[in-house]
């Protein structure tokens, strides 16, 4: 087998064509670099948009309104079905395919979703409460009222909608094989969702009441009547690391009550400039906890303070025989 034992400066064979080919390749490379069309440039631009800091809406009356920008957060709760799971509050995030994200600077459609341990609002987890049937921007969202969830992903000229449909043999969630939830650009009834009160005994009484911000609610898909759920024990390998799967399925306990994995919060921005969300605000101790601590201090040290004597009632069954 013949081998080229000469250096690149030795002109042999079609040396003139090789020189012109190298010059054309270099010109094409420089032109794409100047236009920002290189693969590494497009990949960096997509990641910058998805991680761009966003500003959440601040609720003045404590309720959610159409047009508000919120984070959809799954509150922290212990997982009883598995030993290994993601802890803490998980926010709903858009998750493009890992391979496609490296090859393009645009968002794929449909785009996947996941739940990640992100506590600050960025392009991939900031959703907008959109109207579904002629509601007015600024109107209060109420229990049992249809609404849509839109996200831009940090882009200024694109809006994707949270959507779902019945599962089939060819379309289901990746790990649990349940009903899939994705982001699409099509505007249809499959994008409509409803907020519901978590307690089923009071759900009918709260129908039509304003939805409070930063409190636990249920988000139910209108077309399939399935609840949005975060599977903390089912991990996905995403473009941003290990995250939890998100699907549409309603989990009920023995009392026919939705489990904590179906609970979500619509988190708004904090009025303080040094905080990004209402979850960052320090929680004040409960009043009954303060009273219990005062009683314990007075019982342990009766002479402390100027408060009158405190009499503690002990049940008769607790006295020694």
PDB file of C-alpha atoms in Angstrom:
ATOM      1  CA  UNK A   1       0.000   0.000   0.000  1.00  0.00           C
ATOM      2  CA  UNK A   2       1.422   3.336  -1.079  1.00  0.00           C
ATOM      3  CA  UNK A   3       1.985   5.934   1.620  1.00  0.00           C
ATOM      4  CA  UNK A   4       2.684   9.645   1.404  1.00  0.00           C
ATOM      5  CA  UNK A   5       6.128  10.032   2.939  1.00  0.00           C
ATOM      6  CA  UNK A   6       6.593  13.637   1.898  1.00  0.00           C
ATOM      7  CA  UNK A   7       5.920  16.733   3.956  1.00  0.00           C
ATOM      8  CA  UNK A   8       2.995  19.090   3.260  1.00  0.00           C
ATOM      9  CA  UNK A   9       5.285  21.588   1.518  1.00  0.00           C
ATOM     10  CA  UNK A  10       6.378  19.110  -1.139  1.00  0.00           C
ATOM     11  CA  UNK A  11       4.250  19.648  -4.227  1.00  0.00           C
ATOM     12  CA  UNK A  12       3.228  16.261  -5.546  1.00  0.00           C
ATOM     13  CA  UNK A  13       0.072  14.989  -7.201  1.00  0.00           C
ATOM     14  CA  UNK A  14      -2.882  17.418  -7.230  1.00  0.00           C
ATOM     15  CA  UNK A  15      -1.110  19.901  -4.978  1.00  0.00           C
ATOM     16  CA  UNK A  16      -2.796  22.901  -6.549  1.00  0.00           C
ATOM     17  CA  UNK A  17      -6.286  21.486  -5.900  1.00  0.00           C
ATOM     18  CA  UNK A  18      -5.361  20.709  -2.285  1.00  0.00           C
ATOM     19  CA  UNK A  19      -4.210  24.300  -1.718  1.00  0.00           C
ATOM     20  CA  UNK A  20      -7.430  25.718  -3.145  1.00  0.00           C
ATOM     21  CA  UNK A  21      -9.497  23.275  -1.088  1.00  0.00           C
ATOM     22  CA  UNK A  22      -7.789  24.335   2.131  1.00  0.00           C
ATOM     23  CA  UNK A  23      -8.363  27.977   1.284  1.00  0.00           C
ATOM     24  CA  UNK A  24     -12.086  27.367   0.630  1.00  0.00           C
ATOM     25  CA  UNK A  25     -12.465  25.473   3.889  1.00  0.00           C
ATOM     26  CA  UNK A  26     -10.788  28.299   5.806  1.00  0.00           C
ATOM     27  CA  UNK A  27     -12.970  30.935   4.096  1.00  0.00           C
ATOM     28  CA  UNK A  28     -16.107  28.992   4.900  1.00  0.00           C
ATOM     29  CA  UNK A  29     -15.012  28.582   8.522  1.00  0.00           C
ATOM     30  CA  UNK A  30     -14.286  32.303   8.940  1.00  0.00           C
ATOM     31  CA  UNK A  31     -17.600  33.267   7.337  1.00  0.00           C
ATOM     32  CA  UNK A  32     -19.592  30.997   9.673  1.00  0.00           C
ATOM     33  CA  UNK A  33     -17.638  32.244  12.670  1.00  0.00           C
ATOM     34  CA  UNK A  34     -18.385  35.876  11.833  1.00  0.00           C
ATOM     35  CA  UNK A  35     -22.096  35.086  11.426  1.00  0.00           C
ATOM     36  CA  UNK A  36     -22.227  33.024  14.632  1.00  0.00           C
ATOM     37  CA  UNK A  37     -23.203  29.843  12.791  1.00  0.00           C
ATOM     38  CA  UNK A  38     -20.581  27.530  14.250  1.00  0.00           C
ATOM     39  CA  UNK A  39     -21.904  24.568  16.220  1.00  0.00           C
ATOM     40  CA  UNK A  40     -20.252  25.655  19.461  1.00  0.00           C
ATOM     41  CA  UNK A  41     -21.609  29.203  19.052  1.00  0.00           C
ATOM     42  CA  UNK A  42     -25.183  28.031  18.450  1.00  0.00           C
ATOM     43  CA  UNK A  43     -24.972  25.625  21.373  1.00  0.00           C
ATOM     44  CA  UNK A  44     -23.685  28.363  23.675  1.00  0.00           C
ATOM     45  CA  UNK A  45     -26.451  30.738  22.571  1.00  0.00           C
ATOM     46  CA  UNK A  46     -29.168  28.165  23.328  1.00  0.00           C
ATOM     47  CA  UNK A  47     -27.773  27.490  26.793  1.00  0.00           C
ATOM     48  CA  UNK A  48     -27.506  31.205  27.558  1.00  0.00           C
ATOM     49  CA  UNK A  49     -31.173  31.726  26.652  1.00  0.00           C
ATOM     50  CA  UNK A  50     -32.371  28.810  28.761  1.00  0.00           C
ATOM     51  CA  UNK A  51     -30.373  30.004  31.786  1.00  0.00           C
ATOM     52  CA  UNK A  52     -31.106  33.702  31.339  1.00  0.00           C
ATOM     53  CA  UNK A  53     -32.312  35.269  34.642  1.00  0.00           C
ATOM     54  CA  UNK A  54     -36.012  36.132  34.585  1.00  0.00           C
ATOM     55  CA  UNK A  55     -38.231  38.379  36.697  1.00  0.00           C
ATOM     56  CA  UNK A  56     -41.333  36.892  38.310  1.00  0.00           C
ATOM     57  CA  UNK A  57     -44.551  38.820  38.854  1.00  0.00           C
ATOM     58  CA  UNK A  58     -45.191  40.193  42.341  1.00  0.00           C
ATOM     59  CA  UNK A  59     -48.710  39.534  43.635  1.00  0.00           C
ATOM     60  CA  UNK A  60     -50.067  42.559  45.501  1.00  0.00           C
ATOM     61  CA  UNK A  61     -53.290  40.903  46.678  1.00  0.00           C
ATOM     62  CA  UNK A  62     -51.865  37.409  47.237  1.00  0.00           C
ATOM     63  CA  UNK A  63     -53.663  35.807  44.269  1.00  0.00           C
ATOM     64  CA  UNK A  64     -52.662  34.534  40.832  1.00  0.00           C
ATOM     65  CA  UNK A  65     -53.708  36.595  37.802  1.00  0.00           C
ATOM     66  CA  UNK A  66     -53.760  35.966  34.071  1.00  0.00           C
ATOM     67  CA  UNK A  67     -50.537  37.267  32.603  1.00  0.00           C
ATOM     68  CA  UNK A  68     -48.448  36.601  35.728  1.00  0.00           C
ATOM     69  CA  UNK A  69     -45.009  35.066  35.359  1.00  0.00           C
ATOM     70  CA  UNK A  70     -44.577  32.298  37.917  1.00  0.00           C
ATOM     71  CA  UNK A  71     -42.537  29.235  38.752  1.00  0.00           C
ATOM     72  CA  UNK A  72     -44.369  25.917  39.027  1.00  0.00           C
ATOM     73  CA  UNK A  73     -42.830  24.197  42.050  1.00  0.00           C
ATOM     74  CA  UNK A  74     -43.385  20.748  43.504  1.00  0.00           C
ATOM     75  CA  UNK A  75     -43.091  21.147  47.320  1.00  0.00           C
ATOM     76  CA  UNK A  76     -40.635  18.983  49.183  1.00  0.00           C
ATOM     77  CA  UNK A  77     -42.090  15.776  50.626  1.00  0.00           C
ATOM     78  CA  UNK A  78     -40.684  12.382  51.627  1.00  0.00           C
ATOM     79  CA  UNK A  79     -40.871   9.717  48.936  1.00  0.00           C
ATOM     80  CA  UNK A  80     -42.165   6.427  50.318  1.00  0.00           C
ATOM     81  CA  UNK A  81     -41.928   4.360  47.133  1.00  0.00           C
ATOM     82  CA  UNK A  82     -38.138   4.494  46.773  1.00  0.00           C
ATOM     83  CA  UNK A  83     -35.029   5.018  48.857  1.00  0.00           C
ATOM     84  CA  UNK A  84     -33.233   7.169  46.276  1.00  0.00           C
ATOM     85  CA  UNK A  85     -35.011  10.327  45.146  1.00  0.00           C
ATOM     86  CA  UNK A  86     -34.485  14.054  44.654  1.00  0.00           C
ATOM     87  CA  UNK A  87     -35.097  16.099  47.792  1.00  0.00           C
ATOM     88  CA  UNK A  88     -36.138  19.706  48.171  1.00  0.00           C
ATOM     89  CA  UNK A  89     -38.450  21.861  46.105  1.00  0.00           C
ATOM     90  CA  UNK A  90     -38.426  20.933  42.405  1.00  0.00           C
ATOM     91  CA  UNK A  91     -39.386  23.440  39.722  1.00  0.00           C
ATOM     92  CA  UNK A  92     -40.964  22.484  36.403  1.00  0.00           C
ATOM     93  CA  UNK A  93     -38.406  23.079  33.625  1.00  0.00           C
ATOM     94  CA  UNK A  94     -38.272  22.740  29.869  1.00  0.00           C
ATOM     95  CA  UNK A  95     -35.689  20.148  28.851  1.00  0.00           C
ATOM     96  CA  UNK A  96     -34.617  19.914  25.206  1.00  0.00           C
ATOM     97  CA  UNK A  97     -33.195  16.647  23.934  1.00  0.00           C
ATOM     98  CA  UNK A  98     -29.503  16.328  24.821  1.00  0.00           C
ATOM     99  CA  UNK A  99     -28.341  15.411  21.315  1.00  0.00           C
ATOM    100  CA  UNK A 100     -30.547  17.922  19.507  1.00  0.00           C
ATOM    101  CA  UNK A 101     -29.501  20.665  21.921  1.00  0.00           C
ATOM    102  CA  UNK A 102     -25.861  20.206  20.847  1.00  0.00           C
ATOM    103  CA  UNK A 103     -26.774  20.477  17.166  1.00  0.00           C
ATOM    104  CA  UNK A 104     -29.100  23.468  17.103  1.00  0.00           C
ATOM    105  CA  UNK A 105     -29.640  26.891  18.605  1.00  0.00           C
ATOM    106  CA  UNK A 106     -33.443  26.636  18.385  1.00  0.00           C
ATOM    107  CA  UNK A 107     -35.910  24.896  20.659  1.00  0.00           C
ATOM    108  CA  UNK A 108     -37.203  21.590  19.402  1.00  0.00           C
ATOM    109  CA  UNK A 109     -40.949  21.030  19.093  1.00  0.00           C
ATOM    110  CA  UNK A 110     -42.307  19.171  20.933  1.00  0.00           C
ATOM    111  CA  UNK A 111     -39.930  19.867  23.809  1.00  0.00           C
ATOM    112  CA  UNK A 112     -39.578  17.707  26.914  1.00  0.00           C
ATOM    113  CA  UNK A 113     -40.093  18.625  30.552  1.00  0.00           C
ATOM    114  CA  UNK A 114     -38.490  17.677  33.844  1.00  0.00           C
ATOM    115  CA  UNK A 115     -38.384  18.717  37.504  1.00  0.00           C
ATOM    116  CA  UNK A 116     -35.082  20.208  38.660  1.00  0.00           C
ATOM    117  CA  UNK A 117     -33.631  21.581  41.879  1.00  0.00           C
ATOM    118  CA  UNK A 118     -33.594  25.172  40.622  1.00  0.00           C
ATOM    119  CA  UNK A 119     -34.762  27.840  43.071  1.00  0.00           C
ATOM    120  CA  UNK A 120     -34.145  30.940  40.953  1.00  0.00           C
ATOM    121  CA  UNK A 121     -36.272  32.007  37.963  1.00  0.00           C
ATOM    122  CA  UNK A 122     -34.503  31.439  34.645  1.00  0.00           C
ATOM    123  CA  UNK A 123     -35.619  31.054  31.062  1.00  0.00           C
ATOM    124  CA  UNK A 124     -36.318  27.330  31.307  1.00  0.00           C
ATOM    125  CA  UNK A 125     -38.564  27.399  34.397  1.00  0.00           C
ATOM    126  CA  UNK A 126     -40.488  30.700  34.149  1.00  0.00           C
ATOM    127  CA  UNK A 127     -44.057  30.155  32.935  1.00  0.00           C
ATOM    128  CA  UNK A 128     -46.781  32.659  32.060  1.00  0.00           C
ATOM    129  CA  UNK A 129     -50.427  32.215  33.082  1.00  0.00           C
ATOM    130  CA  UNK A 130     -52.320  32.594  29.789  1.00  0.00           C
ATOM    131  CA  UNK A 131     -56.006  32.954  28.990  1.00  0.00           C
ATOM    132  CA  UNK A 132     -57.921  29.956  27.661  1.00  0.00           C
ATOM    133  CA  UNK A 133     -61.425  31.261  26.807  1.00  0.00           C
ATOM    134  CA  UNK A 134     -61.481  35.024  26.454  1.00  0.00           C
ATOM    135  CA  UNK A 135     -60.344  36.011  29.939  1.00  0.00           C
ATOM    136  CA  UNK A 136     -58.805  39.437  30.444  1.00  0.00           C
ATOM    137  CA  UNK A 137     -55.131  39.922  31.295  1.00  0.00           C
ATOM    138  CA  UNK A 138     -54.933  40.898  34.955  1.00  0.00           C
ATOM    139  CA  UNK A 139     -58.090  39.006  35.922  1.00  0.00           C
ATOM    140  CA  UNK A 140     -57.846  36.742  38.967  1.00  0.00           C
ATOM    141  CA  UNK A 141     -57.483  33.020  38.270  1.00  0.00           C
ATOM    142  CA  UNK A 142     -60.136  30.974  40.073  1.00  0.00           C
ATOM    143  CA  UNK A 143     -60.488  27.319  41.042  1.00  0.00           C
ATOM    144  CA  UNK A 144     -62.104  25.293  38.271  1.00  0.00           C
ATOM    145  CA  UNK A 145     -61.276  27.886  35.608  1.00  0.00           C
ATOM    146  CA  UNK A 146     -59.329  26.896  32.512  1.00  0.00           C
ATOM    147  CA  UNK A 147     -55.920  28.397  31.912  1.00  0.00           C
ATOM    148  CA  UNK A 148     -52.827  27.721  29.829  1.00  0.00           C
ATOM    149  CA  UNK A 149     -49.164  27.696  30.750  1.00  0.00           C
ATOM    150  CA  UNK A 150     -46.758  29.252  28.255  1.00  0.00           C
ATOM    151  CA  UNK A 151     -42.981  29.514  28.304  1.00  0.00           C
ATOM    152  CA  UNK A 152     -40.521  31.346  26.065  1.00  0.00           C
ATOM    153  CA  UNK A 153     -37.333  29.588  27.165  1.00  0.00           C
ATOM    154  CA  UNK A 154     -35.480  32.897  27.219  1.00  0.00           C
ATOM    155  CA  UNK A 155     -36.356  33.711  23.594  1.00  0.00           C
ATOM    156  CA  UNK A 156     -38.254  36.879  22.737  1.00  0.00           C
ATOM    157  CA  UNK A 157     -40.090  35.672  19.633  1.00  0.00           C
ATOM    158  CA  UNK A 158     -41.365  32.235  20.638  1.00  0.00           C
ATOM    159  CA  UNK A 159     -44.014  30.808  22.963  1.00  0.00           C
ATOM    160  CA  UNK A 160     -44.503  27.132  23.790  1.00  0.00           C
ATOM    161  CA  UNK A 161     -47.525  25.735  25.657  1.00  0.00           C
ATOM    162  CA  UNK A 162     -47.728  23.004  28.278  1.00  0.00           C
ATOM    163  CA  UNK A 163     -49.672  20.196  26.605  1.00  0.00           C
ATOM    164  CA  UNK A 164     -50.652  16.569  27.120  1.00  0.00           C
ATOM    165  CA  UNK A 165     -52.758  13.840  25.531  1.00  0.00           C
ATOM    166  CA  UNK A 166     -53.771  10.239  26.143  1.00  0.00           C
ATOM    167  CA  UNK A 167     -50.886   7.807  26.117  1.00  0.00           C
ATOM    168  CA  UNK A 168     -50.471   5.351  23.273  1.00  0.00           C
ATOM    169  CA  UNK A 169     -48.063   2.563  22.410  1.00  0.00           C
ATOM    170  CA  UNK A 170     -45.872   5.059  20.586  1.00  0.00           C
ATOM    171  CA  UNK A 171     -46.288   8.065  22.891  1.00  0.00           C
ATOM    172  CA  UNK A 172     -45.770   7.935  26.646  1.00  0.00           C
ATOM    173  CA  UNK A 173     -43.403   9.180  29.346  1.00  0.00           C
ATOM    174  CA  UNK A 174     -39.855   7.835  29.203  1.00  0.00           C
ATOM    175  CA  UNK A 175     -39.518   6.142  32.593  1.00  0.00           C
ATOM    176  CA  UNK A 176     -42.986   5.522  34.033  1.00  0.00           C
ATOM    177  CA  UNK A 177     -44.755   4.834  30.707  1.00  0.00           C
ATOM    178  CA  UNK A 178     -47.623   7.049  31.834  1.00  0.00           C
ATOM    179  CA  UNK A 179     -49.265   9.965  30.059  1.00  0.00           C
ATOM    180  CA  UNK A 180     -46.636  12.242  28.542  1.00  0.00           C
ATOM    181  CA  UNK A 181     -46.376  15.981  29.175  1.00  0.00           C
ATOM    182  CA  UNK A 182     -44.547  18.176  26.690  1.00  0.00           C
ATOM    183  CA  UNK A 183     -44.273  21.679  25.264  1.00  0.00           C
ATOM    184  CA  UNK A 184     -45.754  22.463  21.869  1.00  0.00           C
ATOM    185  CA  UNK A 185     -46.350  25.538  19.726  1.00  0.00           C
ATOM    186  CA  UNK A 186     -49.863  24.453  18.663  1.00  0.00           C
ATOM    187  CA  UNK A 187     -52.766  26.303  20.267  1.00  0.00           C
ATOM    188  CA  UNK A 188     -55.492  23.753  21.082  1.00  0.00           C
ATOM    189  CA  UNK A 189     -57.677  22.382  23.873  1.00  0.00           C
ATOM    190  CA  UNK A 190     -54.863  19.985  24.788  1.00  0.00           C
ATOM    191  CA  UNK A 191     -53.093  22.990  26.354  1.00  0.00           C
ATOM    192  CA  UNK A 192     -55.873  23.731  28.873  1.00  0.00           C
ATOM    193  CA  UNK A 193     -55.427  23.017  32.580  1.00  0.00           C
ATOM    194  CA  UNK A 194     -57.485  23.632  35.720  1.00  0.00           C
ATOM    195  CA  UNK A 195     -56.447  24.465  39.303  1.00  0.00           C
ATOM    196  CA  UNK A 196     -58.146  22.453  42.048  1.00  0.00           C
ATOM    197  CA  UNK A 197     -58.159  22.617  45.846  1.00  0.00           C
ATOM    198  CA  UNK A 198     -56.072  19.798  47.399  1.00  0.00           C
ATOM    199  CA  UNK A 199     -58.683  18.706  49.965  1.00  0.00           C
ATOM    200  CA  UNK A 200     -61.471  16.809  48.160  1.00  0.00           C
ATOM    201  CA  UNK A 201     -63.942  17.476  50.999  1.00  0.00           C
ATOM    202  CA  UNK A 202     -63.610  21.243  50.521  1.00  0.00           C
ATOM    203  CA  UNK A 203     -63.013  21.215  46.763  1.00  0.00           C
ATOM    204  CA  UNK A 204     -66.628  21.953  45.854  1.00  0.00           C
ATOM    205  CA  UNK A 205     -66.833  24.821  48.346  1.00  0.00           C
ATOM    206  CA  UNK A 206     -63.691  26.448  46.931  1.00  0.00           C
ATOM    207  CA  UNK A 207     -64.972  26.199  43.338  1.00  0.00           C
ATOM    208  CA  UNK A 208     -64.905  29.703  41.871  1.00  0.00           C
ATOM    209  CA  UNK A 209     -62.691  31.150  44.620  1.00  0.00           C
ATOM    210  CA  UNK A 210     -59.458  32.979  43.691  1.00  0.00           C
ATOM    211  CA  UNK A 211     -56.337  30.830  43.539  1.00  0.00           C
ATOM    212  CA  UNK A 212     -53.832  32.042  46.158  1.00  0.00           C
ATOM    213  CA  UNK A 213     -50.182  32.346  45.259  1.00  0.00           C
ATOM    214  CA  UNK A 214     -47.449  30.232  46.845  1.00  0.00           C
ATOM    215  CA  UNK A 215     -49.874  27.639  48.255  1.00  0.00           C
ATOM    216  CA  UNK A 216     -50.409  23.981  47.373  1.00  0.00           C
ATOM    217  CA  UNK A 217     -52.871  23.275  44.572  1.00  0.00           C
ATOM    218  CA  UNK A 218     -53.625  20.541  42.049  1.00  0.00           C
ATOM    219  CA  UNK A 219     -53.083  21.142  38.329  1.00  0.00           C
ATOM    220  CA  UNK A 220     -55.420  18.925  36.296  1.00  0.00           C
ATOM    221  CA  UNK A 221     -55.417  18.446  32.544  1.00  0.00           C
ATOM    222  CA  UNK A 222     -58.839  19.359  31.123  1.00  0.00           C
ATOM    223  CA  UNK A 223     -58.907  16.859  28.240  1.00  0.00           C
ATOM    224  CA  UNK A 224     -57.746  13.742  30.104  1.00  0.00           C
ATOM    225  CA  UNK A 225     -58.570  14.701  33.726  1.00  0.00           C
ATOM    226  CA  UNK A 226     -55.074  13.646  34.824  1.00  0.00           C
ATOM    227  CA  UNK A 227     -53.080  15.545  37.398  1.00  0.00           C
ATOM    228  CA  UNK A 228     -49.604  16.928  36.806  1.00  0.00           C
ATOM    229  CA  UNK A 229     -47.099  14.845  38.783  1.00  0.00           C
ATOM    230  CA  UNK A 230     -43.362  14.863  39.519  1.00  0.00           C
ATOM    231  CA  UNK A 231     -41.712  11.462  39.890  1.00  0.00           C
ATOM    232  CA  UNK A 232     -38.836  12.210  42.241  1.00  0.00           C
ATOM    233  CA  UNK A 233     -37.570   8.613  42.158  1.00  0.00           C
ATOM    234  CA  UNK A 234     -37.399   8.383  38.346  1.00  0.00           C
ATOM    235  CA  UNK A 235     -34.330  10.176  37.044  1.00  0.00           C
ATOM    236  CA  UNK A 236     -33.677  11.568  33.585  1.00  0.00           C
ATOM    237  CA  UNK A 237     -30.315  12.330  32.044  1.00  0.00           C
ATOM    238  CA  UNK A 238     -30.817  15.791  30.596  1.00  0.00           C
ATOM    239  CA  UNK A 239     -28.759  18.520  28.981  1.00  0.00           C
ATOM    240  CA  UNK A 240     -28.363  20.078  32.461  1.00  0.00           C
ATOM    241  CA  UNK A 241     -27.696  16.935  34.512  1.00  0.00           C
ATOM    242  CA  UNK A 242     -29.822  14.512  36.529  1.00  0.00           C
ATOM    243  CA  UNK A 243     -33.429  15.621  36.934  1.00  0.00           C
ATOM    244  CA  UNK A 244     -36.801  14.025  37.774  1.00  0.00           C
ATOM    245  CA  UNK A 245     -39.477  12.909  35.355  1.00  0.00           C
ATOM    246  CA  UNK A 246     -42.740  14.842  34.938  1.00  0.00           C
ATOM    247  CA  UNK A 247     -45.926  13.158  33.700  1.00  0.00           C
ATOM    248  CA  UNK A 248     -49.713  13.408  33.888  1.00  0.00           C
ATOM    249  CA  UNK A 249     -51.243  10.923  36.315  1.00  0.00           C
ATOM    250  CA  UNK A 250     -53.376  11.173  39.447  1.00  0.00           C
ATOM    251  CA  UNK A 251     -52.151   9.209  42.479  1.00  0.00           C
ATOM    252  CA  UNK A 252     -54.762   8.515  45.180  1.00  0.00           C
ATOM    253  CA  UNK A 253     -54.258   7.073  48.648  1.00  0.00           C
ATOM    254  CA  UNK A 254     -56.609   4.759  50.534  1.00  0.00           C
ATOM    255  CA  UNK A 255     -58.882   7.724  51.378  1.00  0.00           C
ATOM    256  CA  UNK A 256     -59.203   8.762  47.720  1.00  0.00           C
ATOM    257  CA  UNK A 257     -57.061  11.851  48.346  1.00  0.00           C
ATOM    258  CA  UNK A 258     -54.364  12.998  45.947  1.00  0.00           C
ATOM    259  CA  UNK A 259     -50.872  12.174  47.134  1.00  0.00           C
ATOM    260  CA  UNK A 260     -48.241  14.904  47.748  1.00  0.00           C
ATOM    261  CA  UNK A 261     -46.523  14.113  44.443  1.00  0.00           C
ATOM    262  CA  UNK A 262     -49.541  15.720  42.716  1.00  0.00           C
ATOM    263  CA  UNK A 263     -49.206  18.954  44.706  1.00  0.00           C
ATOM    264  CA  UNK A 264     -47.795  22.085  43.074  1.00  0.00           C
ATOM    265  CA  UNK A 265     -47.338  25.748  43.916  1.00  0.00           C
ATOM    266  CA  UNK A 266     -47.539  28.777  41.633  1.00  0.00           C
ATOM    267  CA  UNK A 267     -44.612  30.745  43.045  1.00  0.00           C
ATOM    268  CA  UNK A 268     -44.489  34.499  42.495  1.00  0.00           C
ATOM    269  CA  UNK A 269     -41.696  37.019  42.918  1.00  0.00           C
ATOM    270  CA  UNK A 270     -40.729  38.569  46.228  1.00  0.00           C
ATOM    271  CA  UNK A 271     -41.267  42.303  46.823  1.00  0.00           C
ATOM    272  CA  UNK A 272     -37.782  42.576  48.315  1.00  0.00           C
ATOM    273  CA  UNK A 273     -35.040  43.342  45.818  1.00  0.00           C
ATOM    274  CA  UNK A 274     -32.523  41.000  47.428  1.00  0.00           C
ATOM    275  CA  UNK A 275     -34.842  37.974  47.007  1.00  0.00           C
ATOM    276  CA  UNK A 276     -36.013  36.384  43.764  1.00  0.00           C
ATOM    277  CA  UNK A 277     -39.069  34.368  44.858  1.00  0.00           C
ATOM    278  CA  UNK A 278     -41.473  34.162  47.774  1.00  0.00           C
ATOM    279  CA  UNK A 279     -39.881  30.849  48.747  1.00  0.00           C
ATOM    280  CA  UNK A 280     -36.750  32.756  49.749  1.00  0.00           C
ATOM    281  CA  UNK A 281     -38.601  34.748  52.423  1.00  0.00           C
ATOM    282  CA  UNK A 282     -37.831  33.568  55.970  1.00  0.00           C
ATOM    283  CA  UNK A 283     -40.824  31.851  57.504  1.00  0.00           C
ATOM    284  CA  UNK A 284     -41.952  33.378  60.842  1.00  0.00           C
ATOM    285  CA  UNK A 285     -42.501  30.892  63.685  1.00  0.00           C
ATOM    286  CA  UNK A 286     -46.114  29.959  64.304  1.00  0.00           C
ATOM    287  CA  UNK A 287     -47.930  31.719  67.134  1.00  0.00           C
ATOM    288  CA  UNK A 288     -48.903  28.463  68.829  1.00  0.00           C
ATOM    289  CA  UNK A 289     -45.253  27.386  68.765  1.00  0.00           C
ATOM    290  CA  UNK A 290     -44.223  30.612  70.477  1.00  0.00           C
ATOM    291  CA  UNK A 291     -46.891  30.136  73.140  1.00  0.00           C
ATOM    292  CA  UNK A 292     -45.772  26.558  73.739  1.00  0.00           C
ATOM    293  CA  UNK A 293     -42.182  27.692  74.177  1.00  0.00           C
ATOM    294  CA  UNK A 294     -43.244  30.345  76.707  1.00  0.00           C
ATOM    295  CA  UNK A 295     -45.167  27.761  78.728  1.00  0.00           C
ATOM    296  CA  UNK A 296     -42.165  25.447  78.761  1.00  0.00           C
ATOM    297  CA  UNK A 297     -39.868  28.239  79.959  1.00  0.00           C
ATOM    298  CA  UNK A 298     -42.268  29.230  82.740  1.00  0.00           C
ATOM    299  CA  UNK A 299     -42.658  25.639  83.907  1.00  0.00           C
ATOM    300  CA  UNK A 300     -38.913  25.073  83.971  1.00  0.00           C
ATOM    301  CA  UNK A 301     -38.250  28.405  85.760  1.00  0.00           C
ATOM    302  CA  UNK A 302     -41.360  29.678  87.647  1.00  0.00           C
ATOM    303  CA  UNK A 303     -39.534  32.742  89.025  1.00  0.00           C
ATOM    304  CA  UNK A 304     -38.512  34.093  85.638  1.00  0.00           C
ATOM    305  CA  UNK A 305     -40.381  37.164  84.401  1.00  0.00           C
ATOM    306  CA  UNK A 306     -43.359  38.984  85.889  1.00  0.00           C
ATOM    307  CA  UNK A 307     -45.997  36.679  84.441  1.00  0.00           C
ATOM    308  CA  UNK A 308     -48.453  34.989  86.793  1.00  0.00           C
ATOM    309  CA  UNK A 309     -48.042  31.389  87.780  1.00  0.00           C
ATOM    310  CA  UNK A 310     -48.835  28.900  85.068  1.00  0.00           C
ATOM    311  CA  UNK A 311     -50.711  25.770  86.020  1.00  0.00           C
ATOM    312  CA  UNK A 312     -50.113  22.786  83.810  1.00  0.00           C
ATOM    313  CA  UNK A 313     -52.850  20.167  83.707  1.00  0.00           C
ATOM    314  CA  UNK A 314     -51.574  16.613  83.705  1.00  0.00           C
ATOM    315  CA  UNK A 315     -53.964  13.851  82.636  1.00  0.00           C
ATOM    316  CA  UNK A 316     -54.848  11.435  85.389  1.00  0.00           C
ATOM    317  CA  UNK A 317     -53.751   8.495  83.290  1.00  0.00           C
ATOM    318  CA  UNK A 318     -50.243   9.943  83.182  1.00  0.00           C
ATOM    319  CA  UNK A 319     -49.862   9.939  87.034  1.00  0.00           C
ATOM    320  CA  UNK A 320     -47.988   7.057  88.645  1.00  0.00           C
ATOM    321  CA  UNK A 321     -50.172   4.478  90.371  1.00  0.00           C
TER     322      UNK A 321
END
